[in-house]
Amino acid sequence: QKEVEQDPGPLSVPEGAIVSLNCTYSNSAFQYFMWYRQYSRKGPELLMYTYSSGNKEDGRFTAQVDKSSKYISLFIRDSQPSDSATYLCAMSVAAGNKLTFGGGTRVLVKP
Amino acid sequence: DTEVTQTPKHLVMGMTNKKSLKCEQHMGHRAMYWYKQKAKKPPELMFVYSYEKLSINESVPSRFSPECPNSSLLNLHLHALQPEDSALYLCASSRQPGQIYEQYFGPGTRLTVT
Protein backbone atom coordinates (compact mmCIF):
# COMPACT_ATOMS: atom_id res chain seq x y z
CA GLN A 1 0.00 0.00 0.00
CA LYS A 2 1.28 3.44 -0.94
CA GLU A 3 1.71 6.02 1.78
CA VAL A 4 -0.43 8.53 -0.13
CA GLU A 5 -3.25 7.42 -2.40
CA GLN A 6 -4.82 9.60 -5.06
CA ASP A 7 -7.32 8.60 -7.74
CA PRO A 8 -5.58 9.00 -11.12
CA GLY A 9 -8.78 10.06 -12.92
CA PRO A 10 -9.35 11.51 -15.38
CA LEU A 11 -11.99 13.59 -13.67
CA SER A 12 -14.10 15.33 -16.30
CA VAL A 13 -16.37 18.23 -15.33
CA PRO A 14 -18.25 20.91 -17.26
CA GLU A 15 -17.02 24.49 -17.08
CA GLY A 16 -18.32 26.28 -14.01
CA ALA A 17 -18.69 23.12 -11.92
CA ILE A 18 -16.93 22.47 -8.63
CA VAL A 19 -13.93 20.18 -8.91
CA SER A 20 -13.43 17.96 -5.88
CA LEU A 21 -10.09 16.24 -5.40
CA ASN A 22 -8.84 14.18 -2.50
CA CYS A 23 -5.99 12.14 -1.12
CA THR A 24 -5.87 9.58 1.63
CA TYR A 25 -2.77 8.72 3.57
CA SER A 26 -1.60 6.14 6.05
CA ASN A 27 1.13 7.96 7.99
CA SER A 28 -0.49 9.75 10.92
CA ALA A 29 2.73 11.73 11.45
CA PHE A 30 2.14 13.88 8.36
CA GLN A 31 1.74 17.51 9.44
CA TYR A 32 2.13 19.56 6.26
CA PHE A 33 -0.19 19.13 3.31
CA MET A 34 0.38 20.67 -0.11
CA TRP A 35 -1.47 20.83 -3.41
CA TYR A 36 0.34 21.30 -6.69
CA ARG A 37 -1.02 21.84 -10.18
CA GLN A 38 1.00 20.50 -13.10
CA TYR A 39 0.25 21.27 -16.71
CA SER A 40 1.42 18.81 -19.34
CA ARG A 41 5.20 18.88 -19.80
CA LYS A 42 5.63 21.65 -17.20
CA GLY A 43 6.87 21.77 -13.62
CA PRO A 44 4.47 21.54 -10.65
CA GLU A 45 3.05 24.83 -9.39
CA LEU A 46 2.34 25.21 -5.67
CA LEU A 47 -1.33 26.10 -5.15
CA MET A 48 -1.49 26.11 -1.38
CA TYR A 49 -0.32 24.39 1.75
CA THR A 50 -1.88 23.78 5.15
CA TYR A 51 -0.39 22.84 8.45
CA SER A 52 -2.16 20.25 10.60
CA SER A 53 -5.97 20.21 10.37
CA GLY A 54 -8.47 22.73 9.14
CA ASN A 55 -9.47 24.63 6.05
CA LYS A 56 -7.68 27.18 3.94
CA GLU A 57 -9.12 29.27 1.15
CA ASP A 58 -7.34 31.13 -1.63
CA GLY A 59 -9.53 32.59 -4.34
CA ARG A 60 -11.37 29.76 -6.08
CA PHE A 61 -9.38 27.11 -4.20
CA THR A 62 -10.22 25.58 -0.82
CA ALA A 63 -8.06 23.00 0.89
CA GLN A 64 -9.33 20.85 3.75
CA VAL A 65 -7.45 18.52 6.05
CA ASP A 66 -9.11 15.89 8.23
CA LYS A 67 -6.33 14.27 10.22
CA SER A 68 -8.70 12.01 12.12
CA SER A 69 -9.73 10.39 8.84
CA LYS A 70 -6.30 10.81 7.19
CA TYR A 71 -8.00 12.55 4.30
CA ILE A 72 -7.32 15.81 2.50
CA SER A 73 -9.35 17.59 -0.14
CA LEU A 74 -9.01 20.37 -2.67
CA PHE A 75 -12.06 22.11 -4.09
CA ILE A 76 -11.95 24.32 -7.17
CA ARG A 77 -15.00 26.57 -7.58
CA ASP A 78 -16.21 27.95 -10.90
CA SER A 79 -13.85 25.70 -12.82
CA GLN A 80 -12.38 26.93 -16.09
CA PRO A 81 -10.87 25.05 -19.03
CA SER A 82 -7.53 26.51 -17.92
CA ASP A 83 -7.86 24.42 -14.74
CA SER A 84 -7.37 21.29 -16.85
CA ALA A 85 -4.18 19.80 -15.46
CA THR A 86 -2.86 17.11 -13.16
CA TYR A 87 -3.25 17.90 -9.46
CA LEU A 88 -0.73 16.43 -7.06
CA CYS A 89 -1.09 16.27 -3.32
CA ALA A 90 2.06 16.13 -1.24
CA MET A 91 2.73 15.68 2.46
CA SER A 92 5.54 15.99 4.91
CA VAL A 93 6.11 14.80 8.45
CA ALA A 94 8.07 17.88 9.44
CA ALA A 95 8.94 21.13 7.75
CA GLY A 96 12.40 19.98 6.69
CA ASN A 97 11.54 16.47 5.61
CA LYS A 98 11.12 15.26 2.07
CA LEU A 99 7.74 15.46 0.39
CA THR A 100 5.67 12.34 -0.19
CA PHE A 101 3.54 12.80 -3.29
CA GLY A 102 0.30 11.22 -4.33
CA GLY A 103 0.18 9.84 -7.86
CA GLY A 104 -1.78 12.81 -9.19
CA THR A 105 -5.33 13.25 -10.51
CA ARG A 106 -5.85 14.37 -14.08
CA VAL A 107 -8.67 16.91 -14.37
CA LEU A 108 -10.44 17.90 -17.58
CA VAL A 109 -12.74 20.93 -17.56
CA LYS A 110 -14.87 20.94 -20.69
CA PRO A 111 -16.18 24.23 -22.15
CA ASP B 1 8.59 36.60 -7.88
CA THR B 2 8.69 32.83 -7.43
CA GLU B 3 10.63 31.93 -10.52
CA VAL B 4 13.03 29.04 -10.85
CA THR B 5 14.62 28.77 -14.28
CA GLN B 6 16.10 25.68 -15.86
CA THR B 7 18.21 25.21 -18.96
CA PRO B 8 18.11 23.60 -21.38
CA LYS B 9 14.41 22.89 -21.88
CA HIS B 10 15.16 19.78 -23.88
CA LEU B 11 18.27 17.62 -24.07
CA VAL B 12 19.04 14.56 -26.14
CA MET B 13 22.23 12.74 -25.29
CA GLY B 14 23.94 9.47 -26.08
CA MET B 15 24.96 7.02 -23.42
CA THR B 16 28.61 8.03 -23.69
CA ASN B 17 28.03 11.79 -23.55
CA LYS B 18 28.64 14.17 -20.69
CA LYS B 19 26.13 16.97 -20.25
CA SER B 20 24.93 19.31 -17.51
CA LEU B 21 21.58 20.68 -16.44
CA LYS B 22 21.40 24.12 -14.91
CA CYS B 23 18.99 25.65 -12.44
CA GLU B 24 18.85 29.22 -11.16
CA GLN B 25 16.78 31.12 -8.64
CA HIS B 26 17.15 34.71 -7.50
CA MET B 27 14.70 34.64 -4.62
CA GLY B 28 17.38 34.28 -1.95
CA HIS B 29 16.27 30.73 -1.23
CA ARG B 30 18.80 28.65 0.71
CA ALA B 31 17.49 25.17 -0.11
CA MET B 32 17.52 23.70 -3.60
CA TYR B 33 16.35 20.33 -4.86
CA TRP B 34 16.64 18.02 -7.85
CA TYR B 35 13.75 15.74 -8.74
CA LYS B 36 13.22 13.18 -11.48
CA GLN B 37 9.75 12.69 -12.93
CA LYS B 38 8.75 9.89 -15.27
CA ALA B 39 5.59 10.14 -17.38
CA LYS B 40 2.34 9.92 -15.39
CA LYS B 41 4.28 9.57 -12.12
CA PRO B 42 4.90 12.06 -9.30
CA PRO B 43 8.32 13.69 -8.86
CA GLU B 44 10.96 11.62 -7.06
CA LEU B 45 13.50 13.42 -4.91
CA MET B 46 17.12 12.96 -5.94
CA PHE B 47 19.20 15.53 -4.04
CA VAL B 48 18.79 18.35 -1.53
CA TYR B 49 21.21 21.22 -0.99
CA SER B 50 20.94 23.23 2.22
CA TYR B 51 23.01 26.41 2.41
CA GLU B 52 24.98 25.24 -0.65
CA LYS B 53 25.90 21.92 0.96
CA LEU B 54 24.58 18.54 -0.09
CA SER B 55 22.30 17.39 2.72
CA ILE B 56 20.31 14.56 1.11
CA ASN B 57 21.24 12.06 -1.60
CA GLU B 58 18.41 9.63 -2.18
CA SER B 59 20.78 6.81 -3.20
CA VAL B 60 21.10 8.23 -6.68
CA PRO B 61 23.56 6.43 -9.04
CA SER B 62 26.92 8.14 -9.38
CA ARG B 63 26.29 8.87 -13.06
CA PHE B 64 24.30 11.82 -11.68
CA SER B 65 26.55 14.37 -9.99
CA PRO B 66 25.06 17.49 -8.39
CA GLU B 67 26.90 20.72 -7.77
CA CYS B 68 25.92 23.95 -6.05
CA PRO B 69 28.49 26.64 -7.01
CA ASN B 70 26.62 29.40 -5.13
CA SER B 71 23.35 30.10 -3.41
CA SER B 72 21.55 30.90 -6.67
CA LEU B 73 22.80 28.14 -8.92
CA LEU B 74 22.40 24.38 -9.00
CA ASN B 75 23.87 22.05 -11.59
CA LEU B 76 23.32 18.39 -12.35
CA HIS B 77 26.17 16.77 -14.24
CA LEU B 78 25.27 13.73 -16.30
CA HIS B 79 27.63 11.03 -17.52
CA ALA B 80 27.15 7.56 -19.00
CA LEU B 81 23.39 7.65 -18.60
CA GLN B 82 21.07 4.81 -19.50
CA PRO B 83 17.91 5.01 -21.64
CA GLU B 84 15.83 4.46 -18.49
CA ASP B 85 17.18 7.78 -17.18
CA SER B 86 15.06 9.56 -19.78
CA ALA B 87 12.66 11.74 -17.80
CA LEU B 88 11.71 15.28 -16.83
CA TYR B 89 14.31 16.66 -14.42
CA LEU B 90 12.91 19.27 -12.10
CA CYS B 91 14.70 21.76 -9.93
CA ALA B 92 12.97 23.35 -6.95
CA SER B 93 13.84 25.77 -4.17
CA SER B 94 12.49 26.86 -0.81
CA ARG B 95 13.33 29.82 1.39
CA GLN B 96 14.92 27.66 4.07
CA PRO B 97 15.60 23.92 4.34
CA GLY B 98 12.92 23.87 7.01
CA GLN B 99 10.28 25.29 4.68
CA ILE B 100 9.85 22.38 2.32
CA TYR B 101 6.08 23.01 2.38
CA GLU B 102 6.62 26.15 0.30
CA GLN B 103 8.73 24.70 -2.47
CA TYR B 104 8.78 26.25 -5.94
CA PHE B 105 9.54 24.20 -9.02
CA GLY B 106 11.15 25.16 -12.28
CA PRO B 107 9.71 24.15 -15.66
CA GLY B 108 12.05 21.18 -15.96
CA THR B 109 14.49 19.79 -18.49
CA ARG B 110 13.13 16.98 -20.64
CA LEU B 111 16.00 14.54 -21.06
CA THR B 112 16.11 11.80 -23.66
CA VAL B 113 18.95 9.28 -23.54
CA THR B 114 19.55 7.41 -26.78
mmCIF file of C-alpha atoms in Angstrom:
data_model
loop_
_atom_site.group_PDB
_atom_site.id
_atom_site.type_symbol
_atom_site.label_atom_id
_atom_site.label_comp_id
_atom_site.label_asym_id
_atom_site.label_seq_id
_atom_site.Cartn_x
_atom_site.Cartn_y
_atom_site.Cartn_z
ATOM 1 C CA GLN A 1 0.000 0.000 0.000
ATOM 2 C CA LYS A 2 1.278 3.441 -0.945
ATOM 3 C CA GLU A 3 1.708 6.022 1.782
ATOM 4 C CA VAL A 4 -0.427 8.526 -0.128
ATOM 5 C CA GLU A 5 -3.251 7.415 -2.399
ATOM 6 C CA GLN A 6 -4.820 9.604 -5.063
ATOM 7 C CA ASP A 7 -7.320 8.598 -7.743
ATOM 8 C CA PRO A 8 -5.579 8.997 -11.119
ATOM 9 C CA GLY A 9 -8.778 10.059 -12.919
ATOM 10 C CA PRO A 10 -9.346 11.505 -15.382
ATOM 11 C CA LEU A 11 -11.986 13.587 -13.667
ATOM 12 C CA SER A 12 -14.099 15.325 -16.295
ATOM 13 C CA VAL A 13 -16.370 18.232 -15.334
ATOM 14 C CA PRO A 14 -18.254 20.910 -17.257
ATOM 15 C CA GLU A 15 -17.017 24.488 -17.079
ATOM 16 C CA GLY A 16 -18.321 26.278 -14.009
ATOM 17 C CA ALA A 17 -18.686 23.121 -11.921
ATOM 18 C CA ILE A 18 -16.928 22.475 -8.632
ATOM 19 C CA VAL A 19 -13.928 20.178 -8.910
ATOM 20 C CA SER A 20 -13.433 17.960 -5.876
ATOM 21 C CA LEU A 21 -10.087 16.240 -5.396
ATOM 22 C CA ASN A 22 -8.842 14.177 -2.501
ATOM 23 C CA CYS A 23 -5.994 12.140 -1.123
ATOM 24 C CA THR A 24 -5.868 9.576 1.627
ATOM 25 C CA TYR A 25 -2.775 8.722 3.574
ATOM 26 C CA SER A 26 -1.602 6.144 6.047
ATOM 27 C CA ASN A 27 1.135 7.960 7.993
ATOM 28 C CA SER A 28 -0.485 9.754 10.919
ATOM 29 C CA ALA A 29 2.733 11.734 11.451
ATOM 30 C CA PHE A 30 2.141 13.884 8.363
ATOM 31 C CA GLN A 31 1.744 17.513 9.441
ATOM 32 C CA TYR A 32 2.134 19.562 6.257
ATOM 33 C CA PHE A 33 -0.188 19.134 3.311
ATOM 34 C CA MET A 34 0.375 20.670 -0.110
ATOM 35 C CA TRP A 35 -1.468 20.826 -3.406
ATOM 36 C CA TYR A 36 0.340 21.304 -6.686
ATOM 37 C CA ARG A 37 -1.016 21.839 -10.183
ATOM 38 C CA GLN A 38 0.998 20.499 -13.103
ATOM 39 C CA TYR A 39 0.250 21.272 -16.708
ATOM 40 C CA SER A 40 1.417 18.810 -19.337
ATOM 41 C CA ARG A 41 5.198 18.881 -19.802
ATOM 42 C CA LYS A 42 5.631 21.653 -17.197
ATOM 43 C CA GLY A 43 6.874 21.773 -13.617
ATOM 44 C CA PRO A 44 4.469 21.544 -10.649
ATOM 45 C CA GLU A 45 3.053 24.834 -9.385
ATOM 46 C CA LEU A 46 2.341 25.215 -5.670
ATOM 47 C CA LEU A 47 -1.326 26.102 -5.154
ATOM 48 C CA MET A 48 -1.487 26.113 -1.383
ATOM 49 C CA TYR A 49 -0.321 24.393 1.753
ATOM 50 C CA THR A 50 -1.885 23.783 5.150
ATOM 51 C CA TYR A 51 -0.392 22.844 8.451
ATOM 52 C CA SER A 52 -2.164 20.253 10.599
ATOM 53 C CA SER A 53 -5.966 20.210 10.370
ATOM 54 C CA GLY A 54 -8.466 22.730 9.142
ATOM 55 C CA ASN A 55 -9.468 24.627 6.051
ATOM 56 C CA LYS A 56 -7.680 27.177 3.936
ATOM 57 C CA GLU A 57 -9.123 29.270 1.147
ATOM 58 C CA ASP A 58 -7.335 31.132 -1.632
ATOM 59 C CA GLY A 59 -9.528 32.587 -4.342
ATOM 60 C CA ARG A 60 -11.369 29.758 -6.081
ATOM 61 C CA PHE A 61 -9.381 27.106 -4.203
ATOM 62 C CA THR A 62 -10.221 25.584 -0.821
ATOM 63 C CA ALA A 63 -8.065 22.999 0.891
ATOM 64 C CA GLN A 64 -9.333 20.854 3.746
ATOM 65 C CA VAL A 65 -7.450 18.522 6.048
ATOM 66 C CA ASP A 66 -9.107 15.895 8.232
ATOM 67 C CA LYS A 67 -6.326 14.275 10.217
ATOM 68 C CA SER A 68 -8.700 12.015 12.121
ATOM 69 C CA SER A 69 -9.729 10.390 8.839
ATOM 70 C CA LYS A 70 -6.302 10.812 7.187
ATOM 71 C CA TYR A 71 -7.997 12.549 4.303
ATOM 72 C CA ILE A 72 -7.320 15.812 2.501
ATOM 73 C CA SER A 73 -9.350 17.594 -0.143
ATOM 74 C CA LEU A 74 -9.015 20.371 -2.670
ATOM 75 C CA PHE A 75 -12.061 22.108 -4.094
ATOM 76 C CA ILE A 76 -11.948 24.323 -7.166
ATOM 77 C CA ARG A 77 -14.998 26.568 -7.580
ATOM 78 C CA ASP A 78 -16.209 27.955 -10.895
ATOM 79 C CA SER A 79 -13.848 25.700 -12.820
ATOM 80 C CA GLN A 80 -12.379 26.928 -16.093
ATOM 81 C CA PRO A 81 -10.871 25.053 -19.034
ATOM 82 C CA SER A 82 -7.529 26.513 -17.924
ATOM 83 C CA ASP A 83 -7.860 24.419 -14.741
ATOM 84 C CA SER A 84 -7.375 21.290 -16.849
ATOM 85 C CA ALA A 85 -4.184 19.798 -15.463
ATOM 86 C CA THR A 86 -2.865 17.110 -13.158
ATOM 87 C CA TYR A 87 -3.250 17.897 -9.462
ATOM 88 C CA LEU A 88 -0.728 16.427 -7.062
ATOM 89 C CA CYS A 89 -1.094 16.266 -3.324
ATOM 90 C CA ALA A 90 2.064 16.130 -1.241
ATOM 91 C CA MET A 91 2.727 15.682 2.460
ATOM 92 C CA SER A 92 5.544 15.992 4.908
ATOM 93 C CA VAL A 93 6.114 14.801 8.449
ATOM 94 C CA ALA A 94 8.072 17.878 9.439
ATOM 95 C CA ALA A 95 8.944 21.128 7.746
ATOM 96 C CA GLY A 96 12.401 19.979 6.691
ATOM 97 C CA ASN A 97 11.541 16.467 5.609
ATOM 98 C CA LYS A 98 11.115 15.261 2.072
ATOM 99 C CA LEU A 99 7.739 15.456 0.395
ATOM 100 C CA THR A 100 5.673 12.344 -0.186
ATOM 101 C CA PHE A 101 3.541 12.803 -3.287
ATOM 102 C CA GLY A 102 0.305 11.220 -4.335
ATOM 103 C CA GLY A 103 0.184 9.840 -7.858
ATOM 104 C CA GLY A 104 -1.784 12.812 -9.187
ATOM 105 C CA THR A 105 -5.325 13.245 -10.514
ATOM 106 C CA ARG A 106 -5.853 14.369 -14.081
ATOM 107 C CA VAL A 107 -8.665 16.915 -14.371
ATOM 108 C CA LEU A 108 -10.442 17.904 -17.580
ATOM 109 C CA VAL A 109 -12.743 20.931 -17.556
ATOM 110 C CA LYS A 110 -14.869 20.941 -20.693
ATOM 111 C CA PRO A 111 -16.182 24.233 -22.152
ATOM 112 C CA ASP B 1 8.586 36.597 -7.884
ATOM 113 C CA THR B 2 8.690 32.828 -7.430
ATOM 114 C CA GLU B 3 10.632 31.927 -10.519
ATOM 115 C CA VAL B 4 13.027 29.042 -10.851
ATOM 116 C CA THR B 5 14.618 28.770 -14.282
ATOM 117 C CA GLN B 6 16.102 25.683 -15.861
ATOM 118 C CA THR B 7 18.213 25.210 -18.962
ATOM 119 C CA PRO B 8 18.112 23.600 -21.385
ATOM 120 C CA LYS B 9 14.407 22.887 -21.881
ATOM 121 C CA HIS B 10 15.162 19.775 -23.883
ATOM 122 C CA LEU B 11 18.270 17.619 -24.066
ATOM 123 C CA VAL B 12 19.044 14.561 -26.138
ATOM 124 C CA MET B 13 22.235 12.740 -25.290
ATOM 125 C CA GLY B 14 23.935 9.474 -26.080
ATOM 126 C CA MET B 15 24.961 7.019 -23.419
ATOM 127 C CA THR B 16 28.614 8.035 -23.689
ATOM 128 C CA ASN B 17 28.025 11.793 -23.545
ATOM 129 C CA LYS B 18 28.643 14.173 -20.694
ATOM 130 C CA LYS B 19 26.135 16.973 -20.249
ATOM 131 C CA SER B 20 24.934 19.314 -17.514
ATOM 132 C CA LEU B 21 21.582 20.678 -16.435
ATOM 133 C CA LYS B 22 21.396 24.122 -14.909
ATOM 134 C CA CYS B 23 18.986 25.650 -12.436
ATOM 135 C CA GLU B 24 18.847 29.222 -11.160
ATOM 136 C CA GLN B 25 16.785 31.120 -8.644
ATOM 137 C CA HIS B 26 17.154 34.708 -7.502
ATOM 138 C CA MET B 27 14.703 34.639 -4.621
ATOM 139 C CA GLY B 28 17.384 34.278 -1.954
ATOM 140 C CA HIS B 29 16.271 30.726 -1.234
ATOM 141 C CA ARG B 30 18.795 28.646 0.713
ATOM 142 C CA ALA B 31 17.486 25.172 -0.114
ATOM 143 C CA MET B 32 17.516 23.700 -3.601
ATOM 144 C CA TYR B 33 16.353 20.325 -4.859
ATOM 145 C CA TRP B 34 16.643 18.018 -7.846
ATOM 146 C CA TYR B 35 13.751 15.738 -8.744
ATOM 147 C CA LYS B 36 13.220 13.184 -11.479
ATOM 148 C CA GLN B 37 9.750 12.685 -12.930
ATOM 149 C CA LYS B 38 8.751 9.886 -15.270
ATOM 150 C CA ALA B 39 5.593 10.136 -17.377
ATOM 151 C CA LYS B 40 2.344 9.917 -15.393
ATOM 152 C CA LYS B 41 4.285 9.573 -12.115
ATOM 153 C CA PRO B 42 4.895 12.058 -9.304
ATOM 154 C CA PRO B 43 8.317 13.686 -8.858
ATOM 155 C CA GLU B 44 10.956 11.625 -7.059
ATOM 156 C CA LEU B 45 13.496 13.417 -4.911
ATOM 157 C CA MET B 46 17.125 12.964 -5.943
ATOM 158 C CA PHE B 47 19.198 15.535 -4.040
ATOM 159 C CA VAL B 48 18.788 18.349 -1.535
ATOM 160 C CA TYR B 49 21.208 21.216 -0.993
ATOM 161 C CA SER B 50 20.942 23.228 2.220
ATOM 162 C CA TYR B 51 23.009 26.411 2.406
ATOM 163 C CA GLU B 52 24.981 25.236 -0.652
ATOM 164 C CA LYS B 53 25.903 21.924 0.964
ATOM 165 C CA LEU B 54 24.576 18.539 -0.088
ATOM 166 C CA SER B 55 22.301 17.391 2.724
ATOM 167 C CA ILE B 56 20.307 14.565 1.115
ATOM 168 C CA ASN B 57 21.241 12.058 -1.597
ATOM 169 C CA GLU B 58 18.415 9.635 -2.185
ATOM 170 C CA SER B 59 20.778 6.813 -3.201
ATOM 171 C CA VAL B 60 21.103 8.227 -6.685
ATOM 172 C CA PRO B 61 23.555 6.435 -9.040
ATOM 173 C CA SER B 62 26.922 8.137 -9.378
ATOM 174 C CA ARG B 63 26.288 8.867 -13.056
ATOM 175 C CA PHE B 64 24.302 11.821 -11.682
ATOM 176 C CA SER B 65 26.553 14.365 -9.985
ATOM 177 C CA PRO B 66 25.063 17.486 -8.394
ATOM 178 C CA GLU B 67 26.897 20.715 -7.775
ATOM 179 C CA CYS B 68 25.924 23.947 -6.051
ATOM 180 C CA PRO B 69 28.486 26.638 -7.010
ATOM 181 C CA ASN B 70 26.623 29.397 -5.135
ATOM 182 C CA SER B 71 23.347 30.100 -3.412
ATOM 183 C CA SER B 72 21.546 30.900 -6.672
ATOM 184 C CA LEU B 73 22.799 28.139 -8.919
ATOM 185 C CA LEU B 74 22.403 24.377 -8.996
ATOM 186 C CA ASN B 75 23.868 22.052 -11.593
ATOM 187 C CA LEU B 76 23.316 18.391 -12.347
ATOM 188 C CA HIS B 77 26.170 16.766 -14.239
ATOM 189 C CA LEU B 78 25.271 13.733 -16.305
ATOM 190 C CA HIS B 79 27.631 11.033 -17.517
ATOM 191 C CA ALA B 80 27.153 7.562 -18.996
ATOM 192 C CA LEU B 81 23.395 7.647 -18.603
ATOM 193 C CA GLN B 82 21.074 4.809 -19.501
ATOM 194 C CA PRO B 83 17.914 5.012 -21.637
ATOM 195 C CA GLU B 84 15.830 4.458 -18.491
ATOM 196 C CA ASP B 85 17.181 7.777 -17.181
ATOM 197 C CA SER B 86 15.057 9.563 -19.778
ATOM 198 C CA ALA B 87 12.656 11.741 -17.799
ATOM 199 C CA LEU B 88 11.707 15.276 -16.831
ATOM 200 C CA TYR B 89 14.314 16.657 -14.424
ATOM 201 C CA LEU B 90 12.907 19.266 -12.099
ATOM 202 C CA CYS B 91 14.700 21.764 -9.926
ATOM 203 C CA ALA B 92 12.971 23.350 -6.949
ATOM 204 C CA SER B 93 13.838 25.766 -4.172
ATOM 205 C CA SER B 94 12.492 26.858 -0.807
ATOM 206 C CA ARG B 95 13.328 29.815 1.395
ATOM 207 C CA GLN B 96 14.923 27.659 4.068
ATOM 208 C CA PRO B 97 15.599 23.923 4.344
ATOM 209 C CA GLY B 98 12.921 23.865 7.012
ATOM 210 C CA GLN B 99 10.275 25.290 4.684
ATOM 211 C CA ILE B 100 9.845 22.381 2.319
ATOM 212 C CA TYR B 101 6.085 23.009 2.383
ATOM 213 C CA GLU B 102 6.623 26.147 0.299
ATOM 214 C CA GLN B 103 8.728 24.701 -2.473
ATOM 215 C CA TYR B 104 8.779 26.250 -5.945
ATOM 216 C CA PHE B 105 9.537 24.198 -9.018
ATOM 217 C CA GLY B 106 11.149 25.160 -12.276
ATOM 218 C CA PRO B 107 9.714 24.147 -15.655
ATOM 219 C CA GLY B 108 12.048 21.178 -15.956
ATOM 220 C CA THR B 109 14.486 19.795 -18.494
ATOM 221 C CA ARG B 110 13.134 16.982 -20.641
ATOM 222 C CA LEU B 111 16.001 14.544 -21.062
ATOM 223 C CA THR B 112 16.112 11.802 -23.658
ATOM 224 C CA VAL B 113 18.953 9.283 -23.540
ATOM 225 C CA THR B 114 19.549 7.408 -26.780
#
